[in-house]
CSV table of C-alpha atoms in Angstrom, one decimal:
chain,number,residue,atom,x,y,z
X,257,UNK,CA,0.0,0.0,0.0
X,258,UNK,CA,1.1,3.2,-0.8
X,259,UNK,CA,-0.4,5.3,1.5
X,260,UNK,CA,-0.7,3.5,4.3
X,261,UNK,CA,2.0,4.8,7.1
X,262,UNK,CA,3.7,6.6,4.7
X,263,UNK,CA,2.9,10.3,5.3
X,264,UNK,CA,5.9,12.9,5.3
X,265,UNK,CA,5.8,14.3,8.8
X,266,UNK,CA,7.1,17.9,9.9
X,267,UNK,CA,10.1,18.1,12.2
X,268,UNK,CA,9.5,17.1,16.1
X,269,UNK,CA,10.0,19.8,17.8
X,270,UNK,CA,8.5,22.7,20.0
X,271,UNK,CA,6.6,25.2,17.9
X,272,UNK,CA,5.9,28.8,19.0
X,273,UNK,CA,2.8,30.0,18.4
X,274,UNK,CA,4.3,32.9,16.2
X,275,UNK,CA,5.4,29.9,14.2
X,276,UNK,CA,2.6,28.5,13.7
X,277,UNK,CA,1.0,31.8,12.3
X,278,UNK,CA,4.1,32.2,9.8
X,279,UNK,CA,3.3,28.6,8.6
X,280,UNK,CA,-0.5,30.4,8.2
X,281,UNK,CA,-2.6,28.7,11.4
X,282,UNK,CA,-4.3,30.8,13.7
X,283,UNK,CA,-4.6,27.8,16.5
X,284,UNK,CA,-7.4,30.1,18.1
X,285,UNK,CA,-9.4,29.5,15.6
X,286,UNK,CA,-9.7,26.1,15.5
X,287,UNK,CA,-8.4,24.7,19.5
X,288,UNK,CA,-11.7,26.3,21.2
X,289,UNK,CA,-14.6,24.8,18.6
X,290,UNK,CA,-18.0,26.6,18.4
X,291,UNK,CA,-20.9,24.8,16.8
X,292,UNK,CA,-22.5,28.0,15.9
X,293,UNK,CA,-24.4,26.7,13.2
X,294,UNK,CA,-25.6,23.7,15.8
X,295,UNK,CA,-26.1,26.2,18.3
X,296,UNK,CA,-28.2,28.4,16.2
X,297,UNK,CA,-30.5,25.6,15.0
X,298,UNK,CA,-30.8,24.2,19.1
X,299,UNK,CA,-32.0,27.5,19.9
X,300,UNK,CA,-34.4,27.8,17.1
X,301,UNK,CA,-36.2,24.6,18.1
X,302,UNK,CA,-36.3,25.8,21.9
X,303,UNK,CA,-38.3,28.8,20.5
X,304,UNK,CA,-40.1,26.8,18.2
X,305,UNK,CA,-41.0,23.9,21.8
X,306,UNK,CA,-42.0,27.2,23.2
X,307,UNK,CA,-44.2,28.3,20.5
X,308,UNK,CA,-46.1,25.0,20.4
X,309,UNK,CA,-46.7,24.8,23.9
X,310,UNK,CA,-48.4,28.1,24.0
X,311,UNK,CA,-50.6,27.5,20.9
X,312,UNK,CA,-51.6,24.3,22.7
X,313,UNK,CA,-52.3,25.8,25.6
X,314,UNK,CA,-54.7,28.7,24.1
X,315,UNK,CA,-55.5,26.3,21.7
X,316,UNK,CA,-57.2,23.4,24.3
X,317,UNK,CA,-57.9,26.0,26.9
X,318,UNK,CA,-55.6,24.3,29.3
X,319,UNK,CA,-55.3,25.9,32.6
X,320,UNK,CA,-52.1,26.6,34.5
X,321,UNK,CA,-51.6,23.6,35.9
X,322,UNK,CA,-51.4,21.7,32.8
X,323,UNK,CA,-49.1,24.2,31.2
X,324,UNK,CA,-46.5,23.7,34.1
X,325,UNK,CA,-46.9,19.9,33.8
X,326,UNK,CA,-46.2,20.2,29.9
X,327,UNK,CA,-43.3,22.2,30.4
X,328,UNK,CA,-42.0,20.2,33.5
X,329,UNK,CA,-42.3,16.7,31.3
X,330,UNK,CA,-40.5,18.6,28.6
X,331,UNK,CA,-37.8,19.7,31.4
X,332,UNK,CA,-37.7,15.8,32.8
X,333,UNK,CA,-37.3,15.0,29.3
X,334,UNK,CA,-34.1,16.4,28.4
X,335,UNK,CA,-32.9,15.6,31.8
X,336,UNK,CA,-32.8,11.8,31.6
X,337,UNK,CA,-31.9,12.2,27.7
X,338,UNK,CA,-28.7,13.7,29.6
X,339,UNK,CA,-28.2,11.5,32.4
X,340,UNK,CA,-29.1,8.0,30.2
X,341,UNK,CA,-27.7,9.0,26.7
X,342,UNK,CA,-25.2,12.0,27.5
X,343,UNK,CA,-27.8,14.0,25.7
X,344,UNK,CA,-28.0,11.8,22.7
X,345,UNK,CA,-31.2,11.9,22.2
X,346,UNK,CA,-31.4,15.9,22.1
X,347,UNK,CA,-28.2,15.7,19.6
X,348,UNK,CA,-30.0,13.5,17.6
X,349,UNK,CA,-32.9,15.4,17.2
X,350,UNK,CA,-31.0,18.7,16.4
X,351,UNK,CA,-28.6,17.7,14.1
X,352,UNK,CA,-31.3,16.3,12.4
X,353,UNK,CA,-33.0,19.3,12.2
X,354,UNK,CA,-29.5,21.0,10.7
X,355,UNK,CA,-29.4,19.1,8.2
X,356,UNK,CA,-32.9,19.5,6.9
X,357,UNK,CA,-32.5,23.5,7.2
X,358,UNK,CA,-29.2,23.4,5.9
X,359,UNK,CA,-28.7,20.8,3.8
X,360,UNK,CA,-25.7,22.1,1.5
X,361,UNK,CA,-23.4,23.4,4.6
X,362,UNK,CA,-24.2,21.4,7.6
X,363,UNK,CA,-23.9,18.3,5.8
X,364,UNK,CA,-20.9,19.2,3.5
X,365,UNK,CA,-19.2,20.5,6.5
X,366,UNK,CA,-19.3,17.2,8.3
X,367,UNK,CA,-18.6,15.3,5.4
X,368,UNK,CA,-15.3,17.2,5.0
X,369,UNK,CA,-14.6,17.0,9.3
X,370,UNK,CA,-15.0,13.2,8.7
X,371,UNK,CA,-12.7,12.9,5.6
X,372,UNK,CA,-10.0,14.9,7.5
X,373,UNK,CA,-10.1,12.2,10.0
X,374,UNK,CA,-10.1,9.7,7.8
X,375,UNK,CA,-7.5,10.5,5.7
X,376,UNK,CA,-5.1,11.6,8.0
X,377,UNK,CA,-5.3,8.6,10.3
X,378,UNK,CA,-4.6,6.3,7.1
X,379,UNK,CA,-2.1,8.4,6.2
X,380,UNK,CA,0.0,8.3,9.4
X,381,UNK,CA,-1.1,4.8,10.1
X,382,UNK,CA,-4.2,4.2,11.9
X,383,UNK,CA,-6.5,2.0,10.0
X,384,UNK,CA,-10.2,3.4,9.8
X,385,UNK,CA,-12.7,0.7,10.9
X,386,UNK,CA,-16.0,2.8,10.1
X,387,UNK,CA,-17.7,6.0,9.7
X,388,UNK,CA,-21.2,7.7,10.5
X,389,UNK,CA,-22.1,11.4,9.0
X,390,UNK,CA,-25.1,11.9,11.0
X,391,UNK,CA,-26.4,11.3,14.3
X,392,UNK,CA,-28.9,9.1,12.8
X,393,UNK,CA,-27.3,7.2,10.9
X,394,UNK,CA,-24.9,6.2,14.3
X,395,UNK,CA,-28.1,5.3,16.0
X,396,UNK,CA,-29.4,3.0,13.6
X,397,UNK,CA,-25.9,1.1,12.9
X,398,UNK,CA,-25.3,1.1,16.4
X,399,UNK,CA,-28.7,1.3,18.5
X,400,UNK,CA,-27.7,3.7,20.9
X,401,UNK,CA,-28.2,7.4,21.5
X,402,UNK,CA,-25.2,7.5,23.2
X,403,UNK,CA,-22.3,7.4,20.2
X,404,UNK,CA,-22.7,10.0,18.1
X,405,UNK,CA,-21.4,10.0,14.5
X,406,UNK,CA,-17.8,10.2,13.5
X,407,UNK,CA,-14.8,8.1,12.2
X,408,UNK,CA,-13.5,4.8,14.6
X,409,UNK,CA,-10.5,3.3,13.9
X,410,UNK,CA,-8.8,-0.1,14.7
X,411,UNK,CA,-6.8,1.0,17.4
X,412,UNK,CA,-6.7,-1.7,20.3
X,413,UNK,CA,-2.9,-1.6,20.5
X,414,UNK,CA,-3.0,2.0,21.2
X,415,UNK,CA,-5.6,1.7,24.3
X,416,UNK,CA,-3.5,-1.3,25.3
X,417,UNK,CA,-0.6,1.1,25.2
X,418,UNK,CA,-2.4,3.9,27.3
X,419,UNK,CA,-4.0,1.3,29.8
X,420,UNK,CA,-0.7,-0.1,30.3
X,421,UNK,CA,0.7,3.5,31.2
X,422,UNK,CA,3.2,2.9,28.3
X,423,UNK,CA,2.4,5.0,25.7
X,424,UNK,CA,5.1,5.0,22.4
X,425,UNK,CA,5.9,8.5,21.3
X,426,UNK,CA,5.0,7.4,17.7
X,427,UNK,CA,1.6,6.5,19.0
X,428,UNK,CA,1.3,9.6,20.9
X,429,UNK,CA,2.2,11.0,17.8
X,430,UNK,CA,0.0,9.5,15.7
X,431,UNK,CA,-3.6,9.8,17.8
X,432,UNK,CA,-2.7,13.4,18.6
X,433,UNK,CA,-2.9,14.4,14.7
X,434,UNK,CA,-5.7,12.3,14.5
X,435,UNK,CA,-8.2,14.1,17.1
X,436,UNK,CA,-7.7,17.1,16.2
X,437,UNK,CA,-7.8,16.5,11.6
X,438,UNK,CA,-11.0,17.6,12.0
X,439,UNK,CA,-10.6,20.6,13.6
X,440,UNK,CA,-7.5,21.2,11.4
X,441,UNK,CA,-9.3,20.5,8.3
X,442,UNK,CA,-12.7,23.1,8.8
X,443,UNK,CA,-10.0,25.9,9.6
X,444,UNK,CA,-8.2,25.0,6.9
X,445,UNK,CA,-11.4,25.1,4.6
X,446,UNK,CA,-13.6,27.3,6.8
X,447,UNK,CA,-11.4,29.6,7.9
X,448,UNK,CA,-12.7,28.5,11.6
X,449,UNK,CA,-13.8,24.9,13.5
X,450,UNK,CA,-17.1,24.6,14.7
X,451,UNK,CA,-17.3,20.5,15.3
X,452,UNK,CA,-14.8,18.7,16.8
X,453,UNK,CA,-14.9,19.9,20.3
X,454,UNK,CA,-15.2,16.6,21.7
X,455,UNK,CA,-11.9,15.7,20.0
X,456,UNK,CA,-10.5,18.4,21.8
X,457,UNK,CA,-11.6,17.5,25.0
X,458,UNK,CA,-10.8,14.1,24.4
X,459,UNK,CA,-6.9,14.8,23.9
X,460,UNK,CA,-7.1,16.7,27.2
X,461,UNK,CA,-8.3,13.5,29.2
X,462,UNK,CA,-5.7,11.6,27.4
X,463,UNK,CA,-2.8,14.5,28.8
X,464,UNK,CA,-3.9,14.9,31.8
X,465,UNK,CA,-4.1,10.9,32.1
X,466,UNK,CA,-0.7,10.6,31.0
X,467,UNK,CA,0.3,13.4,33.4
X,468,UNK,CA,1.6,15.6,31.0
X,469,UNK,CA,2.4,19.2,31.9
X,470,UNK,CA,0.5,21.9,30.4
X,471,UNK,CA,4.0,22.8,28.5
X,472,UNK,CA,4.4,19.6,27.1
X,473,UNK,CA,1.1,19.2,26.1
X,474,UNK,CA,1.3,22.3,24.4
X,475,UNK,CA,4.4,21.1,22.0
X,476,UNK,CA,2.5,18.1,21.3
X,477,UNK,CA,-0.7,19.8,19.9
X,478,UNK,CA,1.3,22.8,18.3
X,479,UNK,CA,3.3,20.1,16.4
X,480,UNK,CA,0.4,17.6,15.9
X,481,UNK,CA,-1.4,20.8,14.1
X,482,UNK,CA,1.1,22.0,12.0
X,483,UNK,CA,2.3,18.2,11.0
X,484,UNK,CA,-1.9,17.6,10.0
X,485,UNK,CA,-2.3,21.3,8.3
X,486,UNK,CA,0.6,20.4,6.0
X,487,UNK,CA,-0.8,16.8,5.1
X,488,UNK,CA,-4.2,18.3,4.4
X,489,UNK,CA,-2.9,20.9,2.3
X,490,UNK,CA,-0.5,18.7,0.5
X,491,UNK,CA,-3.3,16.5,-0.3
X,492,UNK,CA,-6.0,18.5,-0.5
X,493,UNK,CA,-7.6,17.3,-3.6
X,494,UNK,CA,-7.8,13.9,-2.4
X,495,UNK,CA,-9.3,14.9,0.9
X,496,UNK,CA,-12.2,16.9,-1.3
X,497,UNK,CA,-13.0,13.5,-3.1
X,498,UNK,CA,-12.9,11.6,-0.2
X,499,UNK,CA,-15.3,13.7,1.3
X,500,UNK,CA,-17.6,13.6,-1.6
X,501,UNK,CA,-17.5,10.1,-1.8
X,502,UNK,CA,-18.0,10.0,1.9
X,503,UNK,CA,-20.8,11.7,1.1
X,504,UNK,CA,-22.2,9.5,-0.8
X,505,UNK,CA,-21.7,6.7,1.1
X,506,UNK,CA,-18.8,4.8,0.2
X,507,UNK,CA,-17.7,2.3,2.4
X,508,UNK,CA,-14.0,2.3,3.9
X,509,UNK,CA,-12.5,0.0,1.6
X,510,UNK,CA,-14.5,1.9,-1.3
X,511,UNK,CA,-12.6,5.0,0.3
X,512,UNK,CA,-9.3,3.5,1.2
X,513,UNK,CA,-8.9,2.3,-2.7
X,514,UNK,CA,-10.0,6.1,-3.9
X,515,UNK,CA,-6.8,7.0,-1.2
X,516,UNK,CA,-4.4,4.5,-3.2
X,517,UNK,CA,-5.3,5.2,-6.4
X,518,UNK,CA,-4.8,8.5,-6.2
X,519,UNK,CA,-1.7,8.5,-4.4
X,520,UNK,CA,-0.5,5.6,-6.6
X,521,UNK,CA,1.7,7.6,-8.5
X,522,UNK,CA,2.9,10.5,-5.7
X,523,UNK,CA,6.5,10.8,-4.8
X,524,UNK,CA,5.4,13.3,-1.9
X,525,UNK,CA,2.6,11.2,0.5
């Protein structure tokens, strides 16, 4: 395989941040994640919950005490979709929602956070197992609320390593420019992230589990980002036809033979 493994990395080493900006990353634009569009579309169906209860209320002339037990079922609701499902259910139902109101950038968006992934894990070594684009379609391959859509990998020698406490620096390496792809790849298009914020968080857990300092865990994720902006760009082509074919469905080996054949005759993976 051509690809596989075979990615040029950046030199290890500790990166400023002024670096970093030379080499045209702004890591403040894609480190602290806002799902704005997410956001915007929760909100909206808050207002929209809100609406409907009071045009049900005026509507079946129901008195006060069955508007408070409406709201407080809507309340209870939410709070054992949180406690049961981490809030699955509610993520479910809005990203849903996002994608029917914005169909053409919600969707492409996460199609392209995906293929980041994707791409840069095969790319440094990591095989890709699966991949979901929607919230739904994680709950019906999976039947839970509680995994929400995204890329999973084969990696059960890196968890052995990071249960056993001895975690390789290549594997270090190599999951830390993993996580945050995503991230990397919608600044790199978007000019900002807005998914990926669980990735983020993620990589802290995994720091702070290792007991790394704040310092080192800063060189790692200032290298891992530079290291992944540089593989997206150089193959940034490829990553917009993986995406489209992610897209439209194509399975990981469908995906993993686009990868090779287009990198079947590159000199510079």
């Amino acid at each position: 395989l051509r690809g596989y493994g075979s990615a040029r990395a950046v030199p290890k080493r500790n990166y400023t941040l002024e670096e970093l900006r030379l080499n045209r990353i702004e890591p403040e634009k894609l480190l602290s994640p806002k799902d704005t569009q997410l956001n915007a579309v929760r909100d909206a169906a808050r207002l929209a919950a809100g609406a409907g209860l009071v045009a049900a209320a005026v509507g079946l002339q129901w008195d006060a005490g069955q508007v408070l037990a409406a709201a407080f079922g809507g309340v209870a609701a939410l709070t054992v979709d949180q406690v049961v499902n981490g809030g699955g259910g509610e993520a479910l139902l809005v990203d849903t929602l996002g994608r029917l109101l914005r169909p053409q950038t919600y969707g492409a968006r996460v199609a392209a956070h995906e293929a980041g992934h994707l791409l840069v894990a095969y790319l440094v070594g990591l095989l890709p197992r699966a991949y979901t684009l929607s919230s739904l379609d994680a709950f019906l391959r999976y039947r839970a609320l509680n995994i929400q859509a995204g890329t999973r990998f084969c990696d059960s020698a890196f968890a052995a390593e990071v249960a056993g406490g001895r975690l390789k620096a290549s594997s270090l390496d190599r999951y830390t420019c993993v996580a945050l792809a995503g991230v990397v790849t919608e600044y790199l298009q978007y000019g900002v992230a807005e998914g990926g914020l669980g990735d983020v968080r993620q990589l802290d857990d995994m720091f702070r589990a290792l007991g790394f300092t704040q310092k080192k865990a800063d060189a790692e994720v200032r290298w891992a980002v530079l290291n992944t902006a540089e593989l997206l760009r150089r193959h940034s082509r490829l990553h917009a036809e993986l995406a489209a074919a992610m897209g439209r469905g194509a399975s990981v080996g469908q995906c993993i033979a686009l990868i090779e054949g287009r990198l079947a005759g590159c000199a510079d993976v």
